[in-house]
Amino acid sequence: MTWVHYALLSALFAGLTALLAKIGVTDVPSNLATLIRTIVVVGFASAIVLFTGEVKAVRSLAARDWLSLVASGLATGGSWLFYFAALKHGPLSGVAPIDKSSFLIAMALGFLVLREPVRPLTLLGAALVAAGVALTIPSVQEAARRLF
């Protein structure tokens, strides 16, 4: 499989995650829902690492690897806490697109921090994603209704 296949599967599972999380958080405090999800993810990832034998690679991790992965874990935790809070109080159809606008932030950080190239069509795509996200926000929809 190529990275594109992995990315498409990631999108599929992220979509399922959003739906299942929205259903699961209905009568559950959002922070508790995040904890339960995290425990499941830790167990699932641990089983995969143990099954594949990748646990041996822990000894070869450099300080930069640890720092980056721990910081990433903290960012993930923050993202999940806010995501579940948003799902608790908002519509899935609005929360999910806004959450996925993280693509725009990741792309900008890739350009600024990692010096990844950005092509004109990539910028156009990013602008269309931003417009699409904006169109999912109820207040934007209401303003558009008043205009048209």
Coordinates of C-alpha atoms in Angstrom, one line a residue, residues 47-105:
A47 CA -1.1 -4.8 21.2
I48 CA 0.0 -3.9 17.7
V49 CA 3.5 -2.8 18.9
L50 CA 3.9 -6.0 20.9
F51 CA 2.6 -8.2 18.1
T52 CA 4.9 -6.7 15.5
G53 CA 7.9 -6.7 17.8
E54 CA 8.4 -3.0 17.4
V55 CA 8.8 -2.6 21.2
K56 CA 12.5 -3.3 20.7
A57 CA 12.9 0.0 18.9
V58 CA 12.2 1.9 22.1
R59 CA 15.9 1.6 23.0
S60 CA 17.0 3.3 19.8
L61 CA 14.9 6.5 20.3
A62 CA 16.9 9.7 20.5
A63 CA 16.0 12.5 22.8
R64 CA 14.5 14.5 19.9
D65 CA 12.3 11.5 19.1
W66 CA 11.0 11.4 22.6
L67 CA 10.5 15.1 22.8
S68 CA 8.6 15.3 19.5
L69 CA 6.4 12.3 20.3
V70 CA 5.6 13.4 23.8
A71 CA 4.7 16.9 22.5
S72 CA 2.6 15.3 19.8
G73 CA 0.8 13.2 22.4
L74 CA 0.0 16.3 24.4
A75 CA -1.3 18.0 21.3
T76 CA -3.4 14.9 20.5
G77 CA -4.8 15.0 24.1
G78 CA -5.7 18.6 23.7
S79 CA -7.3 18.0 20.3
W80 CA -9.3 15.1 21.6
L81 CA -10.5 17.0 24.7
F82 CA -11.7 19.9 22.6
Y83 CA -13.1 17.6 19.9
F84 CA -15.3 15.7 22.4
A85 CA -16.4 18.9 24.0
A86 CA -17.4 20.3 20.6
L87 CA -19.3 17.0 19.7
K88 CA -21.1 17.2 23.1
H89 CA -22.5 20.6 22.3
G90 CA -22.5 20.9 18.5
P91 CA -23.7 19.0 15.4
L92 CA -21.5 16.4 13.9
S93 CA -22.0 18.0 10.5
G94 CA -20.4 21.2 11.8
V95 CA -17.8 19.8 14.2
A96 CA -16.2 17.3 11.8
P97 CA -15.4 19.7 9.0
I98 CA -14.0 22.3 11.4
D99 CA -11.9 19.6 13.0
K100 CA -10.6 18.5 9.6
S101 CA -9.6 22.1 8.8
S102 CA -6.5 21.0 10.8
F103 CA -5.2 20.2 7.3
L104 CA -4.8 23.9 6.8
I105 CA -2.8 24.3 10.0

